[in-house]
Amino acid sequence: MKIARDIMTRNPFALKSSMQVETAVQEMLTHHISSAPVLDGHQKLLGQVSEITLLKAYILSSKEGSEKVLLDYQKSFSQPSIVREIDPIDKVVKSIIESPYNRVLVLDSRGHLRGIISPKDILRYLMGEKSRSGTLVQEMQVLQDRISILKDQLHATKTQLNTIDSMVEQSEFMFYSVDAQAKIVIANIRLHQDLGYGPRELIGKSVLDIYPAEDRKRVEDSLRQMIGDGKSQKTYSTYLTQDGKHLRVEVISHPIFDATGSFLATSTVSRVLDQDSLLRALHGVYD
């Protein structure tokens, strides 16, 4: 809940008790106000003076022919309605309604004047709350619309991913993806079948497990190079089947990065080279 400090008008106009009466009158006229709090030299509240109080003081000081200050008429000060900075709004409203001035002064814990609250401040607060509530409703509607759009986009994306996943799984080519630690995170059916593994048996294994020992250093270097320069690679290599046989393949790998430029994984497609393909490759001829 809001408290007095949240809605008060800060640094309100006030008169100093050391002011001459004539100066105080001039200040009141200049600021077009009908009453004002009076503070002592330590900024503590002594009371409040109205136009009538000042009129009486001015007449008396003129008759006496001396330059009186406000403090000389402290007995005629009225006691203003006050609230503390931490008082809740409902208490502030009650005090304003009951106050003969229809306004309250706000004091801190040491009795220093910190602000003033008038009916306008209360109305401004209430209208602001209504406005904020309306704005919140509008923002919620916008968010709901965005969520609806995102749901549609997500559904479309899922459909596309399912289509891509189906294409990868049913592809006649071998496909796998590895992370920065060279762990296989995706591997299609064809790769498992051609290398003699059961369904999903390759997931979580090191990609080095599907290469002969003599090729593993080159594969590690190639992965580091892709992560470093972000360039795709096309090469001829050898896969190692589960039963230890060698399988000559053509391999194309592409690095995938996120929006911040961090490496996510590779996308690698490969195919077994038949005798004709292998001969053309040896002579530097590609399909």
PDB file of C-alpha atoms in Angstrom:
ATOM      1  CA  MET A   1       0.000   0.000   0.000  1.00  0.00           C
ATOM      2  CA  LYS A   2       1.136   3.532  -0.783  1.00  0.00           C
ATOM      3  CA  ILE A   3       2.125   5.797   2.096  1.00  0.00           C
ATOM      4  CA  ALA A   4       2.128   9.576   2.587  1.00  0.00           C
ATOM      5  CA  ARG A   5       5.713   9.907   1.367  1.00  0.00           C
ATOM      6  CA  ASP A   6       4.729   8.417  -2.020  1.00  0.00           C
ATOM      7  CA  ILE A   7       2.118  11.035  -2.908  1.00  0.00           C
ATOM      8  CA  MET A   8       3.133  14.209  -1.041  1.00  0.00           C
ATOM      9  CA  THR A   9       4.308  17.403  -2.728  1.00  0.00           C
ATOM     10  CA  ARG A  10       7.868  17.754  -1.541  1.00  0.00           C
ATOM     11  CA  ASN A  11       9.612  20.889  -0.254  1.00  0.00           C
ATOM     12  CA  PRO A  12       6.451  22.893   0.416  1.00  0.00           C
ATOM     13  CA  PHE A  13       6.505  26.648   0.913  1.00  0.00           C
ATOM     14  CA  ALA A  14       7.097  27.620   4.540  1.00  0.00           C
ATOM     15  CA  LEU A  15       7.822  30.775   6.539  1.00  0.00           C
ATOM     16  CA  LYS A  16      10.750  31.141   8.911  1.00  0.00           C
ATOM     17  CA  SER A  17      10.000  32.133  12.494  1.00  0.00           C
ATOM     18  CA  SER A  18      12.787  34.757  12.275  1.00  0.00           C
ATOM     19  CA  MET A  19      11.041  36.589   9.412  1.00  0.00           C
ATOM     20  CA  GLN A  20       9.743  40.087  10.032  1.00  0.00           C
ATOM     21  CA  VAL A  21       5.950  40.229   9.871  1.00  0.00           C
ATOM     22  CA  GLU A  22       5.981  42.548   6.855  1.00  0.00           C
ATOM     23  CA  THR A  23       8.295  40.173   4.950  1.00  0.00           C
ATOM     24  CA  ALA A  24       6.031  37.260   5.799  1.00  0.00           C
ATOM     25  CA  VAL A  25       3.029  39.148   4.429  1.00  0.00           C
ATOM     26  CA  GLN A  26       4.890  39.903   1.199  1.00  0.00           C
ATOM     27  CA  GLU A  27       5.842  36.207   0.829  1.00  0.00           C
ATOM     28  CA  MET A  28       2.243  35.096   1.287  1.00  0.00           C
ATOM     29  CA  LEU A  29       1.024  37.594  -1.318  1.00  0.00           C
ATOM     30  CA  THR A  30       3.765  36.645  -3.769  1.00  0.00           C
ATOM     31  CA  HIS A  31       2.959  32.932  -3.542  1.00  0.00           C
ATOM     32  CA  HIS A  32      -0.826  33.489  -3.595  1.00  0.00           C
ATOM     33  CA  ILE A  33      -1.454  31.296  -0.567  1.00  0.00           C
ATOM     34  CA  SER A  34      -3.829  31.766   2.354  1.00  0.00           C
ATOM     35  CA  SER A  35      -1.874  29.867   5.019  1.00  0.00           C
ATOM     36  CA  ALA A  36       1.624  28.577   5.563  1.00  0.00           C
ATOM     37  CA  PRO A  37       3.624  26.508   8.072  1.00  0.00           C
ATOM     38  CA  VAL A  38       6.198  28.247  10.241  1.00  0.00           C
ATOM     39  CA  LEU A  39       9.578  26.598  10.897  1.00  0.00           C
ATOM     40  CA  ASP A  40      12.218  27.391  13.503  1.00  0.00           C
ATOM     41  CA  GLY A  41      15.960  27.593  12.834  1.00  0.00           C
ATOM     42  CA  HIS A  42      16.241  23.796  12.955  1.00  0.00           C
ATOM     43  CA  GLN A  43      13.512  23.268  10.343  1.00  0.00           C
ATOM     44  CA  LYS A  44      11.074  21.993  12.964  1.00  0.00           C
ATOM     45  CA  LEU A  45       7.417  22.868  12.703  1.00  0.00           C
ATOM     46  CA  LEU A  46       6.170  25.494  15.176  1.00  0.00           C
ATOM     47  CA  GLY A  47       2.665  25.894  13.799  1.00  0.00           C
ATOM     48  CA  GLN A  48       0.745  27.491  10.982  1.00  0.00           C
ATOM     49  CA  VAL A  49      -0.297  31.060  10.180  1.00  0.00           C
ATOM     50  CA  SER A  50      -3.278  32.150   8.122  1.00  0.00           C
ATOM     51  CA  GLU A  51      -3.990  35.438   6.370  1.00  0.00           C
ATOM     52  CA  ILE A  52      -6.082  36.534   9.383  1.00  0.00           C
ATOM     53  CA  THR A  53      -3.224  35.725  11.780  1.00  0.00           C
ATOM     54  CA  LEU A  54      -0.801  37.750   9.695  1.00  0.00           C
ATOM     55  CA  LEU A  55      -3.270  40.615   9.397  1.00  0.00           C
ATOM     56  CA  LYS A  56      -3.586  40.847  13.194  1.00  0.00           C
ATOM     57  CA  ALA A  57       0.209  40.596  13.632  1.00  0.00           C
ATOM     58  CA  TYR A  58       0.780  43.268  11.006  1.00  0.00           C
ATOM     59  CA  ILE A  59      -1.672  45.677  12.662  1.00  0.00           C
ATOM     60  CA  LEU A  60      -0.167  45.081  16.119  1.00  0.00           C
ATOM     61  CA  SER A  61       3.407  45.515  14.935  1.00  0.00           C
ATOM     62  CA  SER A  62       2.451  48.739  13.120  1.00  0.00           C
ATOM     63  CA  LYS A  63       0.792  50.164  16.257  1.00  0.00           C
ATOM     64  CA  GLU A  64       3.773  49.260  18.424  1.00  0.00           C
ATOM     65  CA  GLY A  65       6.099  50.883  15.908  1.00  0.00           C
ATOM     66  CA  SER A  66       8.610  48.059  16.122  1.00  0.00           C
ATOM     67  CA  GLU A  67       9.803  45.449  13.612  1.00  0.00           C
ATOM     68  CA  LYS A  68       8.336  42.316  15.073  1.00  0.00           C
ATOM     69  CA  VAL A  69       9.159  38.824  13.776  1.00  0.00           C
ATOM     70  CA  LEU A  70       6.758  35.903  13.454  1.00  0.00           C
ATOM     71  CA  LEU A  71       8.144  34.206  16.552  1.00  0.00           C
ATOM     72  CA  ASP A  72       6.849  37.121  18.614  1.00  0.00           C
ATOM     73  CA  TYR A  73       3.311  35.993  17.750  1.00  0.00           C
ATOM     74  CA  GLN A  74       3.816  32.251  18.273  1.00  0.00           C
ATOM     75  CA  LYS A  75       0.845  32.115  20.643  1.00  0.00           C
ATOM     76  CA  SER A  76      -1.450  32.978  17.730  1.00  0.00           C
ATOM     77  CA  PHE A  77      -0.121  30.141  15.551  1.00  0.00           C
ATOM     78  CA  SER A  78      -2.702  27.466  14.846  1.00  0.00           C
ATOM     79  CA  GLN A  79      -1.882  23.768  14.994  1.00  0.00           C
ATOM     80  CA  PRO A  80      -1.952  22.259  11.493  1.00  0.00           C
ATOM     81  CA  SER A  81      -3.129  18.767  10.661  1.00  0.00           C
ATOM     82  CA  ILE A  82      -0.100  16.538  10.343  1.00  0.00           C
ATOM     83  CA  VAL A  83       0.685  13.006   9.228  1.00  0.00           C
ATOM     84  CA  ARG A  84       3.890  11.029   9.257  1.00  0.00           C
ATOM     85  CA  GLU A  85       5.786  10.011   6.129  1.00  0.00           C
ATOM     86  CA  ILE A  86       4.948   6.356   6.736  1.00  0.00           C
ATOM     87  CA  ASP A  87       1.212   6.823   7.357  1.00  0.00           C
ATOM     88  CA  PRO A  88      -1.010   4.859   4.901  1.00  0.00           C
ATOM     89  CA  ILE A  89      -3.138   6.656   2.329  1.00  0.00           C
ATOM     90  CA  ASP A  90      -6.450   5.884   4.046  1.00  0.00           C
ATOM     91  CA  LYS A  91      -5.252   7.694   7.175  1.00  0.00           C
ATOM     92  CA  VAL A  92      -4.079  10.643   5.077  1.00  0.00           C
ATOM     93  CA  VAL A  93      -7.484  10.940   3.375  1.00  0.00           C
ATOM     94  CA  LYS A  94      -9.274  10.863   6.761  1.00  0.00           C
ATOM     95  CA  SER A  95      -6.966  13.585   8.109  1.00  0.00           C
ATOM     96  CA  ILE A  96      -7.539  15.805   5.058  1.00  0.00           C
ATOM     97  CA  ILE A  97     -11.308  15.494   5.349  1.00  0.00           C
ATOM     98  CA  GLU A  98     -11.186  16.397   9.043  1.00  0.00           C
ATOM     99  CA  SER A  99      -8.665  19.238   8.627  1.00  0.00           C
ATOM    100  CA  PRO A 100     -10.048  22.821   8.638  1.00  0.00           C
ATOM    101  CA  TYR A 101      -7.447  23.609   5.966  1.00  0.00           C
ATOM    102  CA  ASN A 102      -8.322  20.523   3.878  1.00  0.00           C
ATOM    103  CA  ARG A 103      -4.667  19.696   3.639  1.00  0.00           C
ATOM    104  CA  VAL A 104      -2.065  18.024   5.837  1.00  0.00           C
ATOM    105  CA  LEU A 105       1.624  18.571   6.478  1.00  0.00           C
ATOM    106  CA  VAL A 106       3.964  15.582   6.291  1.00  0.00           C
ATOM    107  CA  LEU A 107       6.668  15.257   8.964  1.00  0.00           C
ATOM    108  CA  ASP A 108       9.537  12.819   9.241  1.00  0.00           C
ATOM    109  CA  SER A 109      10.476  10.920  12.403  1.00  0.00           C
ATOM    110  CA  ARG A 110      12.423  13.941  13.723  1.00  0.00           C
ATOM    111  CA  GLY A 111       9.533  16.381  13.273  1.00  0.00           C
ATOM    112  CA  HIS A 112      11.002  18.061  10.197  1.00  0.00           C
ATOM    113  CA  LEU A 113       8.638  19.219   7.474  1.00  0.00           C
ATOM    114  CA  ARG A 114       9.033  17.058   4.356  1.00  0.00           C
ATOM    115  CA  GLY A 115       5.914  17.671   2.319  1.00  0.00           C
ATOM    116  CA  ILE A 116       2.294  18.681   2.052  1.00  0.00           C
ATOM    117  CA  ILE A 117      -0.720  16.750   0.775  1.00  0.00           C
ATOM    118  CA  SER A 118      -3.817  18.438  -0.609  1.00  0.00           C
ATOM    119  CA  PRO A 119      -6.993  16.941  -2.129  1.00  0.00           C
ATOM    120  CA  LYS A 120      -5.386  17.453  -5.558  1.00  0.00           C
ATOM    121  CA  ASP A 121      -2.522  15.140  -4.570  1.00  0.00           C
ATOM    122  CA  ILE A 122      -5.030  12.469  -3.530  1.00  0.00           C
ATOM    123  CA  LEU A 123      -7.018  12.868  -6.761  1.00  0.00           C
ATOM    124  CA  ARG A 124      -3.803  12.762  -8.810  1.00  0.00           C
ATOM    125  CA  TYR A 125      -2.832   9.537  -7.055  1.00  0.00           C
ATOM    126  CA  LEU A 126      -6.271   7.965  -7.588  1.00  0.00           C
ATOM    127  CA  MET A 127      -6.349   8.911 -11.270  1.00  0.00           C
ATOM    128  CA  GLY A 128      -2.825   7.633 -11.671  1.00  0.00           C
ATOM    129  CA  GLU A 129      -3.805   4.284 -10.181  1.00  0.00           C
ATOM    130  CA  LYS A 130      -6.749   4.080 -12.555  1.00  0.00           C
ATOM    131  CA  SER A 131      -4.509   4.997 -15.475  1.00  0.00           C
ATOM    132  CA  ARG A 132      -1.895   2.430 -14.447  1.00  0.00           C
ATOM    133  CA  SER A 133      -4.588  -0.211 -14.146  1.00  0.00           C
ATOM    134  CA  GLY A 134      -5.829   0.627 -17.626  1.00  0.00           C
ATOM    135  CA  THR A 135      -2.293   0.553 -18.969  1.00  0.00           C
ATOM    136  CA  LEU A 136      -1.678  -2.785 -17.289  1.00  0.00           C
ATOM    137  CA  VAL A 137      -4.799  -4.235 -18.894  1.00  0.00           C
ATOM    138  CA  GLN A 138      -3.629  -2.982 -22.281  1.00  0.00           C
ATOM    139  CA  GLU A 139      -0.146  -4.419 -21.736  1.00  0.00           C
ATOM    140  CA  MET A 140      -1.646  -7.751 -20.713  1.00  0.00           C
ATOM    141  CA  GLN A 141      -3.740  -7.788 -23.883  1.00  0.00           C
ATOM    142  CA  VAL A 142      -0.663  -7.034 -25.976  1.00  0.00           C
ATOM    143  CA  LEU A 143       1.232  -9.827 -24.217  1.00  0.00           C
ATOM    144  CA  GLN A 144      -1.630 -12.241 -24.793  1.00  0.00           C
ATOM    145  CA  ASP A 145      -1.675 -11.336 -28.482  1.00  0.00           C
ATOM    146  CA  ARG A 146       2.078 -11.871 -28.686  1.00  0.00           C
ATOM    147  CA  ILE A 147       1.816 -15.192 -26.882  1.00  0.00           C
ATOM    148  CA  SER A 148      -0.884 -16.272 -29.336  1.00  0.00           C
ATOM    149  CA  ILE A 149       1.349 -15.321 -32.263  1.00  0.00           C
ATOM    150  CA  LEU A 150       4.313 -17.130 -30.689  1.00  0.00           C
ATOM    151  CA  LYS A 151       2.167 -20.215 -30.166  1.00  0.00           C
ATOM    152  CA  ASP A 152       1.238 -20.193 -33.848  1.00  0.00           C
ATOM    153  CA  GLN A 153       4.882 -19.695 -34.798  1.00  0.00           C
ATOM    154  CA  LEU A 154       5.956 -22.451 -32.420  1.00  0.00           C
ATOM    155  CA  HIS A 155       3.377 -24.806 -33.888  1.00  0.00           C
ATOM    156  CA  ALA A 156       4.595 -23.995 -37.394  1.00  0.00           C
ATOM    157  CA  THR A 157       8.203 -24.440 -36.276  1.00  0.00           C
ATOM    158  CA  LYS A 158       7.426 -27.784 -34.663  1.00  0.00           C
ATOM    159  CA  THR A 159       5.725 -28.908 -37.859  1.00  0.00           C
ATOM    160  CA  GLN A 160       8.777 -27.868 -39.859  1.00  0.00           C
ATOM    161  CA  LEU A 161      11.117 -29.582 -37.403  1.00  0.00           C
ATOM    162  CA  ASN A 162       9.071 -32.763 -37.538  1.00  0.00           C
ATOM    163  CA  THR A 163       9.232 -32.619 -41.321  1.00  0.00           C
ATOM    164  CA  ILE A 164      12.989 -32.049 -41.225  1.00  0.00           C
ATOM    165  CA  ASP A 165      13.420 -34.806 -38.639  1.00  0.00           C
ATOM    166  CA  SER A 166      11.424 -37.178 -40.836  1.00  0.00           C
ATOM    167  CA  MET A 167      13.500 -36.241 -43.889  1.00  0.00           C
ATOM    168  CA  VAL A 168      16.754 -36.786 -41.957  1.00  0.00           C
ATOM    169  CA  GLU A 169      15.625 -40.143 -40.577  1.00  0.00           C
ATOM    170  CA  GLN A 170      14.455 -41.409 -43.952  1.00  0.00           C
ATOM    171  CA  SER A 171      17.367 -39.995 -45.912  1.00  0.00           C
ATOM    172  CA  GLU A 172      19.507 -42.302 -47.995  1.00  0.00           C
ATOM    173  CA  PHE A 173      22.536 -40.455 -46.657  1.00  0.00           C
ATOM    174  CA  MET A 174      24.132 -40.823 -43.240  1.00  0.00           C
ATOM    175  CA  PHE A 175      23.593 -37.855 -40.939  1.00  0.00           C
ATOM    176  CA  TYR A 176      24.917 -36.933 -37.520  1.00  0.00           C
ATOM    177  CA  SER A 177      25.529 -33.882 -35.334  1.00  0.00           C
ATOM    178  CA  VAL A 178      28.176 -33.457 -32.634  1.00  0.00           C
ATOM    179  CA  ASP A 179      28.641 -30.839 -29.887  1.00  0.00           C
ATOM    180  CA  ALA A 180      31.813 -28.979 -28.881  1.00  0.00           C
ATOM    181  CA  GLN A 181      32.955 -32.018 -26.840  1.00  0.00           C
ATOM    182  CA  ALA A 182      32.685 -34.196 -29.966  1.00  0.00           C
ATOM    183  CA  LYS A 183      29.697 -36.087 -28.495  1.00  0.00           C
ATOM    184  CA  ILE A 184      27.101 -37.333 -30.992  1.00  0.00           C
ATOM    185  CA  VAL A 185      23.778 -35.620 -30.215  1.00  0.00           C
ATOM    186  CA  ILE A 186      21.861 -36.610 -33.353  1.00  0.00           C
ATOM    187  CA  ALA A 187      22.313 -39.630 -35.613  1.00  0.00           C
ATOM    188  CA  ASN A 188      19.838 -40.937 -38.171  1.00  0.00           C
ATOM    189  CA  ILE A 189      18.765 -44.499 -38.916  1.00  0.00           C
ATOM    190  CA  ARG A 190      20.987 -44.810 -41.983  1.00  0.00           C
ATOM    191  CA  LEU A 191      24.145 -44.042 -40.003  1.00  0.00           C
ATOM    192  CA  HIS A 192      23.221 -46.654 -37.378  1.00  0.00           C
ATOM    193  CA  GLN A 193      22.449 -49.249 -40.035  1.00  0.00           C
ATOM    194  CA  ASP A 194      25.536 -48.693 -42.202  1.00  0.00           C
ATOM    195  CA  LEU A 195      27.842 -48.782 -39.174  1.00  0.00           C
ATOM    196  CA  GLY A 196      26.093 -51.810 -37.632  1.00  0.00           C
ATOM    197  CA  TYR A 197      24.624 -50.166 -34.523  1.00  0.00           C
ATOM    198  CA  GLY A 198      21.199 -50.600 -32.985  1.00  0.00           C
ATOM    199  CA  PRO A 199      18.626 -47.744 -32.867  1.00  0.00           C
ATOM    200  CA  ARG A 200      19.976 -44.656 -31.045  1.00  0.00           C
ATOM    201  CA  GLU A 201      23.004 -46.618 -29.868  1.00  0.00           C
ATOM    202  CA  LEU A 202      25.370 -43.944 -31.203  1.00  0.00           C
ATOM    203  CA  ILE A 203      23.718 -41.072 -29.281  1.00  0.00           C
ATOM    204  CA  GLY A 204      26.055 -39.862 -26.542  1.00  0.00           C
ATOM    205  CA  LYS A 205      29.123 -41.631 -27.928  1.00  0.00           C
ATOM    206  CA  SER A 206      32.197 -39.758 -29.059  1.00  0.00           C
ATOM    207  CA  VAL A 207      32.279 -39.202 -32.799  1.00  0.00           C
ATOM    208  CA  LEU A 208      35.856 -40.482 -32.652  1.00  0.00           C
ATOM    209  CA  ASP A 209      34.385 -43.966 -32.036  1.00  0.00           C
ATOM    210  CA  ILE A 210      33.207 -44.159 -35.660  1.00  0.00           C
ATOM    211  CA  TYR A 211      36.648 -43.320 -37.052  1.00  0.00           C
ATOM    212  CA  PRO A 212      39.775 -45.539 -37.187  1.00  0.00           C
ATOM    213  CA  ALA A 213      42.479 -44.699 -34.645  1.00  0.00           C
ATOM    214  CA  GLU A 214      44.768 -43.214 -37.303  1.00  0.00           C
ATOM    215  CA  ASP A 215      42.081 -40.665 -38.346  1.00  0.00           C
ATOM    216  CA  ARG A 216      40.958 -39.465 -34.921  1.00  0.00           C
ATOM    217  CA  LYS A 217      43.550 -36.703 -34.542  1.00  0.00           C
ATOM    218  CA  ARG A 218      42.525 -35.277 -37.921  1.00  0.00           C
ATOM    219  CA  VAL A 219      38.839 -35.376 -36.948  1.00  0.00           C
ATOM    220  CA  GLU A 220      39.561 -33.520 -33.678  1.00  0.00           C
ATOM    221  CA  ASP A 221      41.569 -30.880 -35.552  1.00  0.00           C
ATOM    222  CA  SER A 222      38.783 -30.474 -38.122  1.00  0.00           C
ATOM    223  CA  LEU A 223      36.185 -29.908 -35.387  1.00  0.00           C
ATOM    224  CA  ARG A 224      38.355 -27.290 -33.684  1.00  0.00           C
ATOM    225  CA  GLN A 225      38.925 -25.570 -37.026  1.00  0.00           C
ATOM    226  CA  MET A 226      35.176 -25.417 -37.781  1.00  0.00           C
ATOM    227  CA  ILE A 227      34.486 -23.970 -34.334  1.00  0.00           C
ATOM    228  CA  GLY A 228      37.247 -21.417 -34.871  1.00  0.00           C
ATOM    229  CA  ASP A 229      36.649 -20.198 -38.428  1.00  0.00           C
ATOM    230  CA  GLY A 230      32.988 -21.155 -38.888  1.00  0.00           C
ATOM    231  CA  LYS A 231      33.625 -22.651 -42.325  1.00  0.00           C
ATOM    232  CA  SER A 232      32.133 -25.806 -43.760  1.00  0.00           C
ATOM    233  CA  GLN A 233      34.393 -28.719 -44.681  1.00  0.00           C
ATOM    234  CA  LYS A 234      34.188 -31.344 -47.414  1.00  0.00           C
ATOM    235  CA  THR A 235      36.496 -34.316 -47.317  1.00  0.00           C
ATOM    236  CA  TYR A 236      36.927 -38.021 -47.997  1.00  0.00           C
ATOM    237  CA  SER A 237      37.380 -40.192 -44.961  1.00  0.00           C
ATOM    238  CA  THR A 238      36.902 -43.627 -43.464  1.00  0.00           C
ATOM    239  CA  TYR A 239      34.259 -44.790 -41.005  1.00  0.00           C
ATOM    240  CA  LEU A 240      34.791 -47.680 -38.650  1.00  0.00           C
ATOM    241  CA  THR A 241      31.863 -50.070 -38.335  1.00  0.00           C
ATOM    242  CA  GLN A 242      30.994 -51.718 -35.051  1.00  0.00           C
ATOM    243  CA  ASP A 243      32.557 -54.994 -36.187  1.00  0.00           C
ATOM    244  CA  GLY A 244      35.806 -53.246 -37.191  1.00  0.00           C
ATOM    245  CA  LYS A 245      35.366 -52.930 -40.962  1.00  0.00           C
ATOM    246  CA  HIS A 246      36.421 -49.792 -42.845  1.00  0.00           C
ATOM    247  CA  LEU A 247      33.919 -47.848 -44.885  1.00  0.00           C
ATOM    248  CA  ARG A 248      35.123 -45.175 -47.333  1.00  0.00           C
ATOM    249  CA  VAL A 249      32.870 -42.128 -47.265  1.00  0.00           C
ATOM    250  CA  GLU A 250      32.473 -38.596 -48.583  1.00  0.00           C
ATOM    251  CA  VAL A 251      31.777 -36.220 -45.676  1.00  0.00           C
ATOM    252  CA  ILE A 252      30.379 -32.668 -45.652  1.00  0.00           C
ATOM    253  CA  SER A 253      30.252 -30.880 -42.278  1.00  0.00           C
ATOM    254  CA  HIS A 254      28.775 -27.498 -41.444  1.00  0.00           C
ATOM    255  CA  PRO A 255      29.127 -25.650 -38.078  1.00  0.00           C
ATOM    256  CA  ILE A 256      25.992 -24.227 -36.406  1.00  0.00           C
ATOM    257  CA  PHE A 257      26.172 -21.162 -34.151  1.00  0.00           C
ATOM    258  CA  ASP A 258      23.528 -19.428 -32.022  1.00  0.00           C
ATOM    259  CA  ALA A 259      22.517 -15.745 -32.252  1.00  0.00           C
ATOM    260  CA  THR A 260      25.422 -14.729 -29.969  1.00  0.00           C
ATOM    261  CA  GLY A 261      27.997 -16.509 -32.103  1.00  0.00           C
ATOM    262  CA  SER A 262      28.507 -19.422 -29.714  1.00  0.00           C
ATOM    263  CA  PHE A 263      29.063 -22.811 -31.289  1.00  0.00           C
ATOM    264  CA  LEU A 264      26.154 -25.224 -30.904  1.00  0.00           C
ATOM    265  CA  ALA A 265      26.906 -28.298 -33.008  1.00  0.00           C
ATOM    266  CA  THR A 266      27.871 -29.606 -36.413  1.00  0.00           C
ATOM    267  CA  SER A 267      25.577 -30.777 -39.143  1.00  0.00           C
ATOM    268  CA  THR A 268      27.299 -33.609 -40.971  1.00  0.00           C
ATOM    269  CA  VAL A 269      26.070 -35.529 -44.009  1.00  0.00           C
ATOM    270  CA  SER A 270      28.008 -38.443 -45.521  1.00  0.00           C
ATOM    271  CA  ARG A 271      27.594 -41.128 -48.116  1.00  0.00           C
ATOM    272  CA  VAL A 272      29.364 -44.379 -48.859  1.00  0.00           C
ATOM    273  CA  LEU A 273      31.652 -44.197 -51.886  1.00  0.00           C
ATOM    274  CA  ASP A 274      31.172 -46.972 -54.418  1.00  0.00           C
ATOM    275  CA  GLN A 275      34.077 -48.038 -56.607  1.00  0.00           C
ATOM    276  CA  ASP A 276      33.269 -45.587 -59.429  1.00  0.00           C
ATOM    277  CA  SER A 277      32.818 -42.690 -57.003  1.00  0.00           C
ATOM    278  CA  LEU A 278      36.063 -43.561 -55.287  1.00  0.00           C
ATOM    279  CA  LEU A 279      37.978 -43.618 -58.575  1.00  0.00           C
ATOM    280  CA  ARG A 280      36.534 -40.237 -59.574  1.00  0.00           C
ATOM    281  CA  ALA A 281      37.474 -38.853 -56.156  1.00  0.00           C
ATOM    282  CA  LEU A 282      41.024 -40.065 -56.510  1.00  0.00           C
ATOM    283  CA  HIS A 283      41.227 -38.175 -59.799  1.00  0.00           C
ATOM    284  CA  GLY A 284      39.693 -35.043 -58.249  1.00  0.00           C
ATOM    285  CA  VAL A 285      36.376 -35.355 -60.082  1.00  0.00           C
ATOM    286  CA  TYR A 286      33.165 -34.622 -58.123  1.00  0.00           C
ATOM    287  CA  ASP A 287      29.594 -35.378 -59.071  1.00  0.00           C
TER     288      ASP A 287
END
